[in-house]
Coordinates of N, CA and C in Angstrom, one line a residue:
Chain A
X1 N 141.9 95.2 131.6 CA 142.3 93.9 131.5 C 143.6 93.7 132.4
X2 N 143.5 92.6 133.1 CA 144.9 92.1 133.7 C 145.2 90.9 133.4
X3 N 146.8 90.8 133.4 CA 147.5 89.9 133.1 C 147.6 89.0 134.7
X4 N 147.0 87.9 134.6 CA 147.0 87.0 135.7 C 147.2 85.4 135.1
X5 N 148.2 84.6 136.5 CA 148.9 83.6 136.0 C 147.6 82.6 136.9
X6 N 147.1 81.7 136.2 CA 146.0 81.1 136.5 C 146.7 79.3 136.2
X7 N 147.2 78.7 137.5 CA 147.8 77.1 137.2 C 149.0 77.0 136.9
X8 N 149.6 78.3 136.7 CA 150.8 78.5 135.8 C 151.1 79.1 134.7
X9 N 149.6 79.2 134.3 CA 149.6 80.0 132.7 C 149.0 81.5 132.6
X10 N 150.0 82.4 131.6 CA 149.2 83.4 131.8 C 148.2 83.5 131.5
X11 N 146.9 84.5 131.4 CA 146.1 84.9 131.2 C 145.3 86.4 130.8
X12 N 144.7 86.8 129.8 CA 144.2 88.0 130.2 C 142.9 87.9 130.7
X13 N 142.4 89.1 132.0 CA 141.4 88.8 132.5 C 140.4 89.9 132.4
X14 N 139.0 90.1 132.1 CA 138.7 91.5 133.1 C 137.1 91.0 133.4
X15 N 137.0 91.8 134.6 CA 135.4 91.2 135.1 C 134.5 92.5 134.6
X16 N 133.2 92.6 134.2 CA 132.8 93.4 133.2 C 131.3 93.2 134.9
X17 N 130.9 94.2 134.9 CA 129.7 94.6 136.2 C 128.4 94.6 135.2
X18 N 127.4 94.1 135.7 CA 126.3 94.2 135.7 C 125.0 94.1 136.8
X19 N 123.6 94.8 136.5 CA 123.4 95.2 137.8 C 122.1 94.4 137.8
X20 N 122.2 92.7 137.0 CA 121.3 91.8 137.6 C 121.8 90.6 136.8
X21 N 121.6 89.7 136.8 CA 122.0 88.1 136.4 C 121.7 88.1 135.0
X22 N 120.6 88.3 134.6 CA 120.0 88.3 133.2 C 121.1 89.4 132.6
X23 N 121.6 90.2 132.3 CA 122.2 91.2 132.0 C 123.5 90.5 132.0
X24 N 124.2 90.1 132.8 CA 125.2 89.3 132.6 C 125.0 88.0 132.2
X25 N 124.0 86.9 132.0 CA 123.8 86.1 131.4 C 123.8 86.4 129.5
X26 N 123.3 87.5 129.3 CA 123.2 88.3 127.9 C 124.6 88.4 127.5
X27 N 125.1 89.2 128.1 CA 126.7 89.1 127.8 C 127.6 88.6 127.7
X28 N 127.3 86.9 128.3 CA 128.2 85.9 128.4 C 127.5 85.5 126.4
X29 N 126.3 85.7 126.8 CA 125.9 85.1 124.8 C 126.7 85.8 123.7
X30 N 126.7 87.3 124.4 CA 127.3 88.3 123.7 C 128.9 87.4 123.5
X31 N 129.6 87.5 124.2 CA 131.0 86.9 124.4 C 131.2 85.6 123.5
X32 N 130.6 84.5 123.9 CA 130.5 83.2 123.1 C 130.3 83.3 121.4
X33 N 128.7 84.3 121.0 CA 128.6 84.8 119.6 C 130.2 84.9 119.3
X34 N 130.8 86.1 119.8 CA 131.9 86.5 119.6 C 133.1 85.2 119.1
X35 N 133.1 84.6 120.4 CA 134.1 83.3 120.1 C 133.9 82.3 118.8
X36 N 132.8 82.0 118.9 CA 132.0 81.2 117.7 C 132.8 81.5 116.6
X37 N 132.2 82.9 116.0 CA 132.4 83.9 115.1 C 133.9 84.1 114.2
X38 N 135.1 84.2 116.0 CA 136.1 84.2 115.5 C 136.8 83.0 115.7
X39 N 136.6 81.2 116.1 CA 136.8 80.5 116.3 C 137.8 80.5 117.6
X40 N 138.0 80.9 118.2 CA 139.1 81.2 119.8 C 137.8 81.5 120.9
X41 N 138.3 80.7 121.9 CA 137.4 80.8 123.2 C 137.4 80.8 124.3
X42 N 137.1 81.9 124.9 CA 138.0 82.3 126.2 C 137.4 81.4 127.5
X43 N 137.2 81.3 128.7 CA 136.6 81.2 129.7 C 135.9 82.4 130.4
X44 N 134.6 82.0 130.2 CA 133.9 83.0 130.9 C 132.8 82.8 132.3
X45 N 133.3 83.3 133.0 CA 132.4 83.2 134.3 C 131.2 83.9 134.6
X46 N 130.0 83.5 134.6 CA 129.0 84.2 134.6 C 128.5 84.3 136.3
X47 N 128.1 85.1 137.4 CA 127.7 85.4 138.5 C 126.6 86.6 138.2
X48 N 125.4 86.7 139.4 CA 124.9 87.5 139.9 C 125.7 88.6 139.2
X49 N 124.9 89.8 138.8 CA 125.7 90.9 138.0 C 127.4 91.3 137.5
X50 N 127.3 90.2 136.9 CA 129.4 89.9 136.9 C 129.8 89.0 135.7
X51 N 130.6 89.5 135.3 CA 131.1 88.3 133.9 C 132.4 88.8 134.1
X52 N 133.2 87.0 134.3 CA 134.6 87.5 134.4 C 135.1 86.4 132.7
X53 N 135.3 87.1 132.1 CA 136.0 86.7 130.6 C 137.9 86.8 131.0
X54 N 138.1 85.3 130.7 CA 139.5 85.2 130.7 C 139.7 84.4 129.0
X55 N 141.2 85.4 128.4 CA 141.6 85.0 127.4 C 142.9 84.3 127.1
X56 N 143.0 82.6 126.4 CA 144.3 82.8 126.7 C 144.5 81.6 125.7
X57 N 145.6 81.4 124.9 CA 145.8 80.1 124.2 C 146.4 79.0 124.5
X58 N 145.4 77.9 124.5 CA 145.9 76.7 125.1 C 147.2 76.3 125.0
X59 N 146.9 75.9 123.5 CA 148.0 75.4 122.4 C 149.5 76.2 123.5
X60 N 149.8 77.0 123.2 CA 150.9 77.8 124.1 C 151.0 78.1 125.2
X61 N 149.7 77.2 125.5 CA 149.6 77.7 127.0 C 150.2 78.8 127.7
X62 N 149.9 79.6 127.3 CA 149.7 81.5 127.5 C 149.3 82.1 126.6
X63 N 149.8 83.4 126.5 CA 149.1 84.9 125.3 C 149.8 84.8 124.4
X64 N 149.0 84.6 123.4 CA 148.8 84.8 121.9 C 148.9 86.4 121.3
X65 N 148.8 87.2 120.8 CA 148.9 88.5 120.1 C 147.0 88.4 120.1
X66 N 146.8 87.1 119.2 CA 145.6 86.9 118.8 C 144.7 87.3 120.4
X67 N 145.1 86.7 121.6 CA 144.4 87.0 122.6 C 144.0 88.7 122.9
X68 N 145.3 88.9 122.7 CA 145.2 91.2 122.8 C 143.7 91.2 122.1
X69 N 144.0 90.6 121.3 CA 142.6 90.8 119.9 C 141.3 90.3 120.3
X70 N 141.6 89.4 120.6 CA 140.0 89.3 121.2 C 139.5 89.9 122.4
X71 N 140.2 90.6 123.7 CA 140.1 91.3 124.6 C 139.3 92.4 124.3
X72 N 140.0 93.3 122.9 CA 139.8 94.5 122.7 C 138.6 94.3 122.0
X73 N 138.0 93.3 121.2 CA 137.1 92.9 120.4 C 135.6 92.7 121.5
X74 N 135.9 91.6 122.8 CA 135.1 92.1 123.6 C 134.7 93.0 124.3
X75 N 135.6 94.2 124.6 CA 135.2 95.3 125.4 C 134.2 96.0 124.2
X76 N 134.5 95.9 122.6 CA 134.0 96.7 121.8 C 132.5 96.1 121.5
X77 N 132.0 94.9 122.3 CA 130.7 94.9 122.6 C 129.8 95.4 123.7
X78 N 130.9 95.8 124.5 CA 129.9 97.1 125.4 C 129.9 98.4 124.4
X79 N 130.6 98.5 123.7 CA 130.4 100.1 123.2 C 129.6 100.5 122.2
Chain B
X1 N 128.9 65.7 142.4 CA 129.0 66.9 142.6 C 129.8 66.8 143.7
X2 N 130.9 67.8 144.0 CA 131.7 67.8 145.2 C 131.8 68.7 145.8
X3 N 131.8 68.8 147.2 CA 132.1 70.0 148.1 C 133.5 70.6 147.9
X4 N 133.6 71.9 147.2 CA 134.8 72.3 147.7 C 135.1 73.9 148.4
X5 N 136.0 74.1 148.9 CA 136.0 75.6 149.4 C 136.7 76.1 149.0
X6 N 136.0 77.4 148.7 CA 136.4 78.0 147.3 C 137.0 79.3 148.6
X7 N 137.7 80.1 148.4 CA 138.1 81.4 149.9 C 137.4 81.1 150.8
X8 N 137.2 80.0 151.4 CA 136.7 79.9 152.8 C 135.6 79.9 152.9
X9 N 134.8 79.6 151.6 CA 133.0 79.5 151.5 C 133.2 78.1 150.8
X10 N 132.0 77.1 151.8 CA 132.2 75.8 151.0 C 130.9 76.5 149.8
X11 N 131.2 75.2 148.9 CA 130.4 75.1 147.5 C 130.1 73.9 146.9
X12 N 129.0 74.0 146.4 CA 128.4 72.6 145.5 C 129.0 73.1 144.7
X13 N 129.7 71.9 143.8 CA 130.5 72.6 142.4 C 130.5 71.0 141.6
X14 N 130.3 71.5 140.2 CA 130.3 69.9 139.4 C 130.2 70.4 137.7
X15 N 131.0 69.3 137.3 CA 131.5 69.7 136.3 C 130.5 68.9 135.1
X16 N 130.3 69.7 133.7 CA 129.9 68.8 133.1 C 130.4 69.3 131.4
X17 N 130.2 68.1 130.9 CA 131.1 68.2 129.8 C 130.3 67.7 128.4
X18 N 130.8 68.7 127.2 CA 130.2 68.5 126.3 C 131.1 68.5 125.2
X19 N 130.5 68.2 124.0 CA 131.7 68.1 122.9 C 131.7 69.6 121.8
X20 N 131.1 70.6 121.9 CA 132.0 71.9 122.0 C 131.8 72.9 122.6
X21 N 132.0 74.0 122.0 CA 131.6 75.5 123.0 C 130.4 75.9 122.8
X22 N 129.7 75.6 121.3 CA 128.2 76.0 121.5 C 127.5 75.2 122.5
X23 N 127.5 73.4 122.5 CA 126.4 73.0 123.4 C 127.1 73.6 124.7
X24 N 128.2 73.9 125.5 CA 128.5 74.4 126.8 C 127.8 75.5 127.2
X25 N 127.6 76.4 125.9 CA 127.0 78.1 126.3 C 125.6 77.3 126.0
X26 N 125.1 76.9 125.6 CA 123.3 75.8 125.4 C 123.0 75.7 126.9
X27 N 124.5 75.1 127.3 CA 123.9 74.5 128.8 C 123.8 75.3 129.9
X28 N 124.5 76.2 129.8 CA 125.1 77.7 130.5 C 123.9 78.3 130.8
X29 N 122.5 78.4 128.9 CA 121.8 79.4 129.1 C 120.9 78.5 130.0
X30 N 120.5 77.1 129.8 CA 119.8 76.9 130.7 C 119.7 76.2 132.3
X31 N 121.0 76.7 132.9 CA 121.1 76.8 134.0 C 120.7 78.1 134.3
X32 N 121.3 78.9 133.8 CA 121.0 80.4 133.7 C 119.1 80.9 134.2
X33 N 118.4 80.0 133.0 CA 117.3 79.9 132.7 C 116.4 79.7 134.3
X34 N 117.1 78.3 134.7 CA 116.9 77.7 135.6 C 116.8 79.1 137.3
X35 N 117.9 79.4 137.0 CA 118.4 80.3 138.2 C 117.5 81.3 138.2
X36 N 117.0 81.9 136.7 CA 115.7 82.9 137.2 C 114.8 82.6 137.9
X37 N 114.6 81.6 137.6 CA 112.9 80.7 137.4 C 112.9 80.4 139.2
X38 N 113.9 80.4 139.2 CA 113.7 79.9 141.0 C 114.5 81.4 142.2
X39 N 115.4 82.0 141.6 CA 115.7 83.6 142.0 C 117.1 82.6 143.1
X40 N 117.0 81.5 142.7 CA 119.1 81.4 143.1 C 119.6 81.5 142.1
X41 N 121.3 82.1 142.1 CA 121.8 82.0 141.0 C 123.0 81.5 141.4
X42 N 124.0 80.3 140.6 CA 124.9 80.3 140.9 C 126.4 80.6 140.2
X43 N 127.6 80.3 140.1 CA 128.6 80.9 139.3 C 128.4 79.5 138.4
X44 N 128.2 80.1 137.1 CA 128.9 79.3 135.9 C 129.6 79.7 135.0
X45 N 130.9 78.8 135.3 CA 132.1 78.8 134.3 C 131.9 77.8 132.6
X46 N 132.2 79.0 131.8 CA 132.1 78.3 130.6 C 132.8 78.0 129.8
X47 N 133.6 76.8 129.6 CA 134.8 77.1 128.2 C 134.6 75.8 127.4
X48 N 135.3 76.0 126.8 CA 135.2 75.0 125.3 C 134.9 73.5 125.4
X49 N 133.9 72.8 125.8 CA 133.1 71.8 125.8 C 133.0 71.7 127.5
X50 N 133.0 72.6 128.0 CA 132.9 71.7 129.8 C 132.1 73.5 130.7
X51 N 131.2 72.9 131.0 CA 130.2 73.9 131.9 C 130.8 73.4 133.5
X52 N 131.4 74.5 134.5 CA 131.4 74.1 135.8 C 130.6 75.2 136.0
X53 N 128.8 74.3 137.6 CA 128.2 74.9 138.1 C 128.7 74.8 139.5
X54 N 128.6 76.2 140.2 CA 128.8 76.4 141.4 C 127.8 76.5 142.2
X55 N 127.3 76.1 143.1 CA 126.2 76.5 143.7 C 126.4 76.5 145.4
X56 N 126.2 77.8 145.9 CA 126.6 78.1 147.6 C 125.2 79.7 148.1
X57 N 125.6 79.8 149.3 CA 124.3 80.8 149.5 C 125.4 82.3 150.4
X58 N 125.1 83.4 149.6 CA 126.1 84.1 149.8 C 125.8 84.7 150.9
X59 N 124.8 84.6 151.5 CA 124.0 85.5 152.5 C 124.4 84.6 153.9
X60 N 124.8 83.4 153.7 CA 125.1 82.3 154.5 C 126.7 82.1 154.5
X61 N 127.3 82.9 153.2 CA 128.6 82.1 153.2 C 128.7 80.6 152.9
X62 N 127.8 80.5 152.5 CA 128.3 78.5 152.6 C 126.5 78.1 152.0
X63 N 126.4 76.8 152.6 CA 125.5 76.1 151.6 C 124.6 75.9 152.4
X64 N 123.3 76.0 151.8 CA 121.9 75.8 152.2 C 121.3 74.7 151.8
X65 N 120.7 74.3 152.5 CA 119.5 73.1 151.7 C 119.0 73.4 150.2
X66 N 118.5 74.5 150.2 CA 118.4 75.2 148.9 C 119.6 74.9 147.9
X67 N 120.9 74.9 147.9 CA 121.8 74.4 147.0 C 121.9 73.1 146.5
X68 N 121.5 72.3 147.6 CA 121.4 70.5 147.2 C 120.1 70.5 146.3
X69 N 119.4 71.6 146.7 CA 117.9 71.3 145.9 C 118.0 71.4 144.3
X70 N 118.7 72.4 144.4 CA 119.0 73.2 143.0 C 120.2 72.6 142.0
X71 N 121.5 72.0 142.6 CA 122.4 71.0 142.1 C 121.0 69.9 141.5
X72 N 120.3 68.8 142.5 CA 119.7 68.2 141.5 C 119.1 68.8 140.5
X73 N 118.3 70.1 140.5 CA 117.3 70.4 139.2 C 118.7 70.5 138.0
X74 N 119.6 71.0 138.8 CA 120.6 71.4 137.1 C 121.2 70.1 136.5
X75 N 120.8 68.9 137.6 CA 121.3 67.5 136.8 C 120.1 67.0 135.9
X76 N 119.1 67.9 136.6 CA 117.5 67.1 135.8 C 117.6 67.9 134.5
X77 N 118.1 69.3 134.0 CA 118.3 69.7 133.1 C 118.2 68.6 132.4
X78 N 119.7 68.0 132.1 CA 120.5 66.8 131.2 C 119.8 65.5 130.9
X79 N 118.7 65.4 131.8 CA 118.0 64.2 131.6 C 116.9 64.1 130.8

């Protein structure tokens, strides 16, 4: 994950590789489930083998503690 | 839908908007859907009620007839 200022606001970012669309379309569902679930919702960018998930709280427009939390919560759906 | 250039690659890009994050990922999957079905895919961004589709031809750097074609089908989705 990287810390990137996106408009002005921070953000956490990380782009997650996959090695066709469908596969990264799956994991954007994977992601969203997630958000649903825990009501917070990041922006996620789906491309050709690529999902870039950015986390960040409006409300404060920047990072939340809660955002750490959902980062690490997403990576622990590839694992 | 507006042209914009995104690093020096123009792009079909258009925004569409919904009233939460489930119908957004709804519309996500069936753009998604769409992009198999025809083997373009383009970047879709998803966050909490608002789907932005990108559509450009990467092999071209820039936009093809094929992207105008495909911007309408993803507005025929909604109809």
């Amino acid at each position: 994950w990287e810390i990137l200022t996106v408009c002005g606001i921070e953000v956490l970012s990380r782009d997650y590789k996959f090695t066709n669309f469908a596969e990264a379309l799956a994991f954007t569902n994977q992601v969203g489930d997630l958000a649903e679930a825990e009501g917070h919702h990041p922006e996620i960018l789906t491309e050709w083998g690529k999902v870039t998930v950015r986390w960040y709280t409006r409300k404060i427009k920047g990072l939340h503690r809660n955002d750490l939390i959902m980062a690490a919560k997403t990576d622990a759906l590839l694992s």
